[in-house]
Short mmCIF file of C-alpha atoms and ligand atoms in Angstrom, two decimals:
data_model
loop_
_atom_site.label_atom_id
_atom_site.label_comp_id
_atom_site.label_asym_id
_atom_site.label_seq_id
_atom_site.Cartn_x
_atom_site.Cartn_y
_atom_site.Cartn_z
CA MET E 1 32.50 6.79 4.11
CA GLU E 2 30.77 6.87 0.71
CA ILE E 3 28.34 9.75 0.21
CA LEU E 4 25.71 8.72 -2.32
CA ASP E 5 23.69 11.14 -4.42
CA ILE E 6 20.39 9.51 -3.38
CA VAL E 7 19.15 7.03 -0.81
CA VAL E 8 15.64 5.81 -1.66
CA VAL E 9 13.66 4.46 1.29
CA GLY E 10 11.15 1.84 0.06
CA GLY E 11 11.38 -0.56 -2.87
CA GLY E 12 7.81 -0.27 -4.17
CA PRO E 13 7.05 0.77 -7.76
CA CYS E 14 7.47 4.50 -7.02
CA GLY E 15 10.74 4.13 -5.09
CA LEU E 16 12.12 1.86 -7.81
CA ALA E 17 11.09 4.36 -10.49
CA CYS E 18 13.21 6.96 -8.64
CA ALA E 19 16.20 4.63 -8.52
CA ILE E 20 15.90 3.85 -12.23
CA GLU E 21 15.72 7.56 -13.01
CA ALA E 22 18.78 8.14 -10.80
CA SER E 23 20.76 5.49 -12.63
CA ARG E 24 19.73 6.99 -16.00
CA GLN E 25 21.03 10.36 -14.78
CA LYS E 26 24.24 8.67 -13.59
CA LEU E 27 23.56 9.58 -9.96
CA THR E 28 24.83 7.15 -7.35
CA HIS E 29 21.99 5.61 -5.37
CA ILE E 30 20.75 2.79 -3.19
CA VAL E 31 17.22 1.59 -2.42
CA LEU E 32 16.71 0.40 1.16
CA GLU E 33 13.68 -1.85 1.45
CA LYS E 34 12.46 -3.33 4.69
CA GLY E 35 10.92 -6.43 3.10
CA SER E 36 11.16 -8.16 -0.24
CA LEU E 37 11.27 -6.26 -3.52
CA THR E 38 7.84 -4.62 -4.04
CA GLU E 39 6.81 -5.90 -0.62
CA SER E 40 3.36 -4.25 -0.74
CA ILE E 41 2.44 -6.02 -3.96
CA ARG E 42 3.78 -9.30 -2.56
CA LYS E 43 1.32 -8.82 0.33
CA TYR E 44 -1.68 -8.25 -1.98
CA PRO E 45 -4.32 -11.00 -2.06
CA LYS E 46 -2.65 -13.85 -3.94
CA ARG E 47 -5.15 -14.01 -6.81
CA MET E 48 -5.51 -10.24 -7.17
CA LYS E 49 -5.77 -8.61 -10.57
CA PHE E 50 -4.80 -4.92 -10.98
CA PHE E 51 -7.55 -2.45 -11.83
CA SER E 52 -5.03 -0.51 -13.93
CA THR E 53 -4.12 -1.77 -17.34
CA ALA E 54 -0.60 -3.18 -17.51
CA GLU E 55 0.91 -0.21 -19.36
CA ASN E 56 -0.29 2.11 -16.61
CA ILE E 57 1.85 0.40 -13.99
CA GLU E 58 5.02 0.18 -16.08
CA ILE E 59 8.18 1.82 -14.78
CA GLY E 60 11.44 2.81 -16.43
CA GLY E 61 9.77 2.79 -19.86
CA ILE E 62 9.96 -1.02 -20.04
CA PRO E 63 6.83 -2.48 -21.70
CA PHE E 64 4.75 -4.74 -19.46
CA SER E 65 3.39 -7.47 -21.66
CA THR E 66 0.57 -9.61 -20.24
CA SER E 67 -1.79 -12.17 -21.73
CA ASN E 68 -4.77 -10.11 -20.52
CA VAL E 69 -5.24 -6.34 -20.47
CA LYS E 70 -4.79 -6.20 -16.69
CA ALA E 71 -1.91 -7.83 -14.88
CA THR E 72 -2.20 -10.24 -11.99
CA ARG E 73 -0.21 -9.83 -8.76
CA ASP E 74 2.15 -12.61 -9.88
CA GLU E 75 2.79 -11.02 -13.27
CA ALA E 76 3.50 -7.66 -11.63
CA LEU E 77 5.98 -9.21 -9.19
CA GLN E 78 7.86 -10.84 -12.08
CA TYR E 79 7.73 -7.64 -14.12
CA TYR E 80 9.22 -5.39 -11.41
CA ARG E 81 11.90 -7.98 -10.64
CA LYS E 82 12.95 -8.07 -14.30
CA VAL E 83 12.93 -4.27 -14.65
CA VAL E 84 15.12 -3.84 -11.57
CA ALA E 85 17.58 -6.45 -12.86
CA TYR E 86 17.59 -4.84 -16.32
CA TYR E 87 18.52 -1.43 -14.92
CA LYS E 88 20.94 -2.93 -12.39
CA VAL E 89 19.22 -0.98 -9.63
CA ASN E 90 21.34 -0.92 -6.50
CA PHE E 91 19.19 -2.12 -3.60
CA ARG E 92 19.30 -3.76 -0.18
CA LEU E 93 16.34 -5.89 0.86
CA PHE E 94 15.17 -6.65 4.42
CA THR E 95 16.82 -3.40 5.50
CA GLU E 96 14.40 -1.22 7.43
CA VAL E 97 15.18 2.48 7.75
CA THR E 98 14.59 3.65 11.31
CA GLY E 99 15.92 7.20 11.16
CA ILE E 100 17.03 9.97 8.79
CA ALA E 101 19.13 12.76 10.26
CA LYS E 102 20.69 15.68 8.45
CA GLN E 103 24.14 16.86 9.46
CA GLY E 104 25.30 19.83 7.42
CA ASP E 105 24.54 18.94 3.80
CA VAL E 106 24.62 15.19 4.31
CA PHE E 107 21.86 12.82 5.44
CA GLU E 108 22.70 9.93 7.70
CA VAL E 109 20.22 7.10 7.17
CA HIS E 110 20.01 4.54 9.99
CA THR E 111 18.69 1.01 9.65
CA ARG E 112 17.26 -1.43 12.18
CA GLY E 113 20.41 -3.52 11.74
CA ASP E 114 22.42 -0.50 12.95
CA GLU E 115 23.93 0.24 9.56
CA ARG E 116 24.41 3.79 8.35
CA PHE E 117 24.18 5.14 4.81
CA PHE E 118 25.16 8.66 3.80
CA ALA E 119 23.64 10.69 0.98
CA LYS E 120 23.19 14.21 -0.30
CA ASN E 121 19.50 13.51 -0.93
CA VAL E 122 16.93 11.08 0.44
CA VAL E 123 13.65 10.04 -1.19
CA ILE E 124 11.06 8.55 1.14
CA ALA E 125 8.73 6.21 -0.79
CA THR E 126 7.34 4.08 2.00
CA GLY E 127 3.72 3.82 0.77
CA TYR E 128 1.05 2.89 3.30
CA PHE E 129 0.37 -0.83 3.17
CA ASP E 130 2.37 -1.72 6.31
CA PHE E 131 0.07 0.06 8.72
CA PRO E 132 -3.53 -1.13 8.79
CA ARG E 133 -6.08 1.09 10.47
CA ILE E 134 -6.49 -0.35 13.96
CA LEU E 135 -10.04 -0.47 15.33
CA GLY E 136 -8.88 -0.81 18.93
CA ILE E 137 -11.49 -3.42 19.81
CA PRO E 138 -11.02 -6.44 22.11
CA GLY E 139 -9.88 -9.52 20.19
CA GLU E 140 -8.37 -7.60 17.25
CA ASN E 141 -5.08 -9.50 17.68
CA LEU E 142 -6.56 -13.00 17.92
CA PRO E 143 -5.02 -15.53 15.50
CA HIS E 144 -8.19 -15.92 13.39
CA VAL E 145 -8.34 -12.15 12.76
CA SER E 146 -6.37 -10.38 10.02
CA HIS E 147 -6.08 -6.94 8.43
CA TYR E 148 -4.90 -8.55 5.18
CA TYR E 149 -6.96 -10.87 3.00
CA ASP E 150 -4.76 -13.53 1.45
CA GLU E 151 -6.51 -16.27 -0.55
CA PRO E 152 -9.85 -18.09 -0.64
CA PHE E 153 -9.15 -21.85 -0.40
CA LYS E 154 -8.08 -21.76 3.22
CA TYR E 155 -11.58 -20.58 4.22
CA SER E 156 -13.80 -22.90 2.14
CA PHE E 157 -16.73 -24.30 4.16
CA THR E 158 -16.16 -21.86 7.06
CA LYS E 159 -17.95 -18.73 8.24
CA VAL E 160 -16.09 -15.52 7.47
CA VAL E 161 -16.97 -11.98 8.53
CA ILE E 162 -15.49 -9.12 6.51
CA VAL E 163 -15.51 -5.68 8.11
CA GLY E 164 -15.38 -2.83 5.58
CA GLY E 165 -17.16 -1.61 2.47
CA GLY E 166 -14.39 -0.64 0.05
CA ASN E 167 -12.69 -2.44 -2.82
CA SER E 168 -10.70 -4.82 -0.63
CA ALA E 169 -13.82 -5.92 1.27
CA ILE E 170 -15.92 -6.29 -1.89
CA GLU E 171 -13.27 -8.28 -3.79
CA ALA E 172 -12.62 -10.56 -0.85
CA ALA E 173 -16.36 -11.16 -0.32
CA LEU E 174 -16.93 -12.18 -3.95
CA GLU E 175 -13.90 -14.42 -4.12
CA LEU E 176 -14.71 -16.13 -0.82
CA TYR E 177 -18.36 -16.62 -1.78
CA ARG E 178 -17.17 -18.37 -4.97
CA HIS E 179 -15.13 -20.78 -2.83
CA ASP E 180 -18.01 -22.06 -0.69
CA VAL E 181 -17.46 -19.66 2.14
CA ASP E 182 -20.37 -18.39 4.23
CA VAL E 183 -19.64 -14.64 3.97
CA THR E 184 -21.11 -11.76 5.97
CA ILE E 185 -20.03 -8.17 5.37
CA VAL E 186 -20.28 -5.75 8.30
CA HIS E 187 -20.07 -2.10 7.31
CA LYS E 188 -20.66 1.00 9.42
CA PHE E 189 -22.08 3.14 6.61
CA GLU E 190 -25.36 2.84 4.70
CA ASP E 191 -23.77 1.51 1.51
CA PHE E 192 -20.52 0.41 -0.07
CA THR E 193 -17.95 3.12 -0.78
CA PRO E 194 -18.96 5.15 -3.86
CA THR E 195 -15.43 4.78 -5.29
CA ALA E 196 -15.67 0.98 -5.35
CA LYS E 197 -14.75 -0.58 -8.70
CA TYR E 198 -17.77 -0.11 -10.94
CA TRP E 199 -17.61 -3.66 -12.31
CA LEU E 200 -17.59 -5.29 -8.86
CA THR E 201 -20.49 -3.71 -7.00
CA PRO E 202 -23.28 -4.94 -9.34
CA ASP E 203 -21.91 -8.47 -9.00
CA LEU E 204 -21.94 -8.21 -5.21
CA ARG E 205 -25.37 -6.55 -5.05
CA ASN E 206 -26.80 -9.42 -7.13
CA ARG E 207 -25.29 -12.00 -4.78
CA ILE E 208 -26.73 -10.09 -1.80
CA ARG E 209 -30.16 -9.97 -3.47
CA GLU E 210 -29.99 -13.75 -3.97
CA GLY E 211 -29.09 -14.18 -0.27
CA LYS E 212 -25.75 -15.77 -1.14
CA VAL E 213 -23.70 -13.06 0.56
CA LYS E 214 -25.02 -11.32 3.68
CA VAL E 215 -24.46 -7.66 4.45
CA LEU E 216 -25.18 -5.60 7.56
CA PHE E 217 -24.98 -1.86 6.88
CA HIS E 218 -24.99 0.72 9.71
CA THR E 219 -23.30 -1.92 11.81
CA GLU E 220 -20.10 -1.70 13.87
CA ILE E 221 -17.96 -4.45 15.26
CA LYS E 222 -17.45 -4.10 19.01
CA ALA E 223 -15.44 -7.18 19.99
CA ILE E 224 -14.06 -10.41 18.59
CA GLU E 225 -13.96 -13.72 20.43
CA PRO E 226 -12.99 -17.20 19.24
CA GLY E 227 -15.84 -18.35 16.97
CA LYS E 228 -17.93 -15.19 17.15
CA ILE E 229 -18.05 -11.41 16.94
CA LEU E 230 -20.13 -8.84 18.78
CA ILE E 231 -21.74 -6.15 16.65
CA GLU E 232 -24.04 -3.20 17.19
CA ASN E 233 -26.38 -1.35 14.83
CA ASN E 234 -25.17 2.27 14.99
CA GLN E 235 -28.73 3.64 14.55
CA THR E 236 -30.80 1.41 16.82
CA HIS E 237 -27.84 0.52 19.12
CA GLU E 238 -29.11 -3.02 19.17
CA PRO E 239 -26.28 -5.46 20.03
CA ARG E 240 -25.97 -8.85 18.36
CA GLU E 241 -23.62 -11.82 18.07
CA LEU E 242 -22.51 -13.35 14.78
CA PRO E 243 -20.69 -16.65 14.32
CA ALA E 244 -17.26 -16.16 12.71
CA ASP E 245 -14.50 -18.72 12.17
CA PHE E 246 -12.33 -16.01 10.57
CA VAL E 247 -12.53 -12.22 10.57
CA PHE E 248 -11.00 -9.81 8.02
CA LEU E 249 -10.78 -6.19 9.11
CA LEU E 250 -10.42 -4.54 5.69
CA VAL E 251 -10.87 -0.94 6.75
CA GLY E 252 -7.86 0.65 5.09
CA TYR E 253 -4.25 1.55 5.75
CA LEU E 254 -2.32 4.60 6.91
CA PRO E 255 1.12 6.01 6.08
CA ASP E 256 4.01 5.80 8.57
CA ALA E 257 3.99 9.31 9.97
CA LYS E 258 6.68 8.57 12.57
CA LEU E 259 9.60 8.32 10.12
CA LEU E 260 8.47 11.50 8.36
CA LYS E 261 8.01 13.49 11.56
CA GLU E 262 11.29 12.36 13.08
CA SER E 263 13.05 13.37 9.84
CA GLY E 264 11.77 16.92 10.33
CA ILE E 265 8.97 16.86 7.74
CA GLU E 266 5.97 18.97 8.72
CA LEU E 267 2.63 17.14 8.52
CA THR E 268 -0.93 18.45 8.62
CA PRO E 269 -2.15 16.91 11.91
CA ASP E 270 -5.54 15.50 10.84
CA THR E 271 -4.66 14.34 7.29
CA LEU E 272 -0.94 13.55 7.74
CA VAL E 273 -0.35 15.31 4.42
CA PRO E 274 3.34 16.30 4.39
CA THR E 275 4.68 19.70 3.43
CA TYR E 276 6.30 19.44 0.00
CA ASP E 277 6.76 21.34 -3.24
CA SER E 278 4.22 20.00 -5.72
CA GLN E 279 6.63 20.49 -8.66
CA THR E 280 9.78 18.90 -7.22
CA PHE E 281 8.40 16.80 -4.32
CA GLU E 282 11.09 18.27 -2.05
CA THR E 283 9.85 18.63 1.53
CA ASN E 284 10.43 21.47 3.97
CA VAL E 285 13.75 19.68 4.74
CA LYS E 286 16.10 20.58 1.89
CA GLY E 287 17.30 17.50 0.01
CA LEU E 288 14.58 15.28 1.51
CA TYR E 289 11.96 14.23 -1.06
CA LEU E 290 8.77 12.16 -1.07
CA ALA E 291 7.58 9.83 -3.84
CA GLY E 292 4.47 7.73 -4.39
CA THR E 293 1.47 7.28 -2.13
CA ILE E 294 3.18 8.71 0.95
CA VAL E 295 2.58 12.26 -0.39
CA ALA E 296 -1.19 11.84 0.03
CA GLY E 297 -1.26 11.36 3.80
CA ILE E 298 -4.34 9.41 4.88
CA HIS E 299 -5.92 9.93 1.44
CA THR E 300 -4.16 6.86 0.12
CA GLU E 301 -6.71 6.49 -2.68
CA LYS E 302 -5.46 9.68 -4.37
CA ILE E 303 -2.02 8.44 -5.39
CA PHE E 304 -1.45 5.00 -6.81
CA ILE E 305 1.14 3.46 -9.13
CA GLU E 306 -0.36 5.10 -12.22
CA ASN E 307 0.27 8.63 -11.00
CA GLY E 308 2.86 8.00 -8.24
CA ARG E 309 5.43 6.61 -10.67
CA GLU E 310 5.47 10.03 -12.37
CA HIS E 311 7.07 11.62 -9.29
CA ALA E 312 10.43 10.00 -10.09
CA LYS E 313 11.25 12.18 -13.10
CA ALA E 314 10.49 15.45 -11.28
CA ILE E 315 12.46 14.46 -8.19
CA VAL E 316 15.54 13.22 -9.99
CA ALA E 317 15.51 16.18 -12.42
CA ASP E 318 15.56 18.53 -9.42
CA ILE E 319 18.38 16.59 -7.74
CA ALA E 320 20.33 16.37 -11.02
CA SER E 321 20.01 20.12 -11.61
CA LYS E 322 21.46 20.86 -8.15
CA HIS E 323 24.13 18.24 -8.76
CA SER E 324 25.28 19.88 -11.98
CA VAL E 325 25.36 23.32 -10.31
CA THR E 326 27.58 21.88 -7.56
CA ALA E 327 29.77 20.11 -10.15
CA GLU E 328 30.20 23.38 -12.12
CA LYS E 329 31.33 25.20 -8.96
C1 FAD B 401 -5.19 -4.85 -3.29
C2 FAD B 401 -4.62 -3.62 -3.94
C3 FAD B 401 -4.79 -3.41 -5.31
C4 FAD B 401 -4.23 -2.29 -5.93
N1 FAD B 401 -4.37 -2.13 -7.28
C5 FAD B 401 -3.79 -1.07 -7.89
C6 FAD B 401 -3.90 -0.87 -9.32
O1 FAD B 401 -4.55 -1.63 -10.02
N2 FAD B 401 -3.28 0.21 -9.86
C7 FAD B 401 -2.56 1.10 -9.12
O2 FAD B 401 -2.00 2.05 -9.70
N3 FAD B 401 -2.47 0.95 -7.77
C8 FAD B 401 -3.05 -0.11 -7.15
N4 FAD B 401 -2.96 -0.25 -5.80
C9 FAD B 401 -2.25 0.77 -5.03
C10 FAD B 401 -0.75 0.54 -5.13
O3 FAD B 401 -0.39 -0.72 -4.63
C11 FAD B 401 -0.01 1.60 -4.34
O4 FAD B 401 -0.48 2.86 -4.73
C12 FAD B 401 1.48 1.49 -4.67
O5 FAD B 401 1.99 0.26 -4.18
C13 FAD B 401 2.21 2.67 -4.12
O6 FAD B 401 3.55 2.55 -4.48
P1 FAD B 401 4.66 3.13 -3.54
O7 FAD B 401 5.96 2.77 -4.18
O8 FAD B 401 4.34 4.54 -3.23
O9 FAD B 401 4.46 2.34 -2.16
P2 FAD B 401 4.52 0.78 -1.87
O10 FAD B 401 4.30 -0.03 -3.07
O11 FAD B 401 3.67 0.54 -0.69
O12 FAD B 401 6.03 0.58 -1.46
C14 FAD B 401 6.54 1.07 -0.27
C15 FAD B 401 7.67 0.17 0.15
O13 FAD B 401 8.36 0.77 1.24
C16 FAD B 401 8.75 -0.26 2.14
N5 FAD B 401 8.99 0.39 3.42
C17 FAD B 401 8.05 0.92 4.27
N6 FAD B 401 8.66 1.45 5.34
C18 FAD B 401 9.98 1.25 5.17
C19 FAD B 401 11.14 1.58 5.96
N7 FAD B 401 11.03 2.21 7.13
N8 FAD B 401 12.37 1.22 5.51
C20 FAD B 401 12.50 0.58 4.31
N9 FAD B 401 11.44 0.23 3.54
C21 FAD B 401 10.21 0.58 3.96
C22 FAD B 401 7.58 -1.23 2.10
O14 FAD B 401 7.98 -2.51 2.54
C23 FAD B 401 7.21 -1.20 0.63
O15 FAD B 401 7.86 -2.19 -0.13
C24 FAD B 401 -3.51 -1.35 -5.16
C25 FAD B 401 -3.36 -1.54 -3.78
C26 FAD B 401 -3.91 -2.67 -3.16
C27 FAD B 401 -3.72 -2.84 -1.69
#
């Protein structure tokens, strides 16, 4: 039974940054990733461009060179793949972690395939993109409904309803409109989210003014049926039907609280913010750390690659300092 220094759960940019830091500090490690490498980025809309400049999403100090200032999804996927290969990061893909249990000073990490990994420390870096906010309305699971926007061509010359008023909804609406899609945005608030990308909202507002994209504010979706949705104005309570060949429910994502709770991490009930030391990112369970967006609970907009990648150095420095104390003894 090999006892590693660190098991990292999640092969996104922040988990990978931890593994790179571990290998620099000569700590034995493995990254267990339930999907492909950087699975969340792979699931982004296919033509997505990052809002961060390329250097702000670099990891391991490897320059990210792009032809434009901001990288595309494809460029980022290639970049992270190359960085991981360069550092010879030890990882296992399509290996979902289902449980983390501490016995004495050693963590036993279980996977869905019934494998077990043992480590003195575990870093959970599972992000949030796997768990869309569920509206709990009839028809949410129909085949023409999705919580992830993928690409525009598939929807050309169809009617698409987008539910949501944040960046994902705005970007999808503009891209679809530019591919001959009849787009209607349904949003429960009076305006788009104030944190929407400042260069996108004027573009969308102009298209709305021209009548090329439709928007219904103060409106909630109540049910989805094949070919149509049922909506209601949340001020007048007037119900209405809208035609919809496809529906995107782009209302955000939530972290996986189950794995954290079952590992013994204390969470604030309403925000799912875990208990952790803000200097070292160690949780209330000794030797169990958090990295990346997962530290922000439901406030997923607070931590992104730009600032989440910085967690790696603090975490691994803390682990390395304990390691050297143990080695000296
Ligand atoms: C459309 C879009 C655009 C964005 N643009 C930017 C941007 O321009 N700049 C920026 O800084 N941020 C951006 N973000 C946010 C950014 O993607 C996240 O902040 C970032 O991915 C967080 O990194 P992470 O490593 O914490 O989590 P993730 O990248 O989500 O990685 C978590 C990984 O853990 C894996 N995982 C989950 N559960 C398990 C499990 N039980 N066992 C094993 N593996 C598991 C997942 O498959 C995933 O690969 C964007 C997000 C979206 C959706």
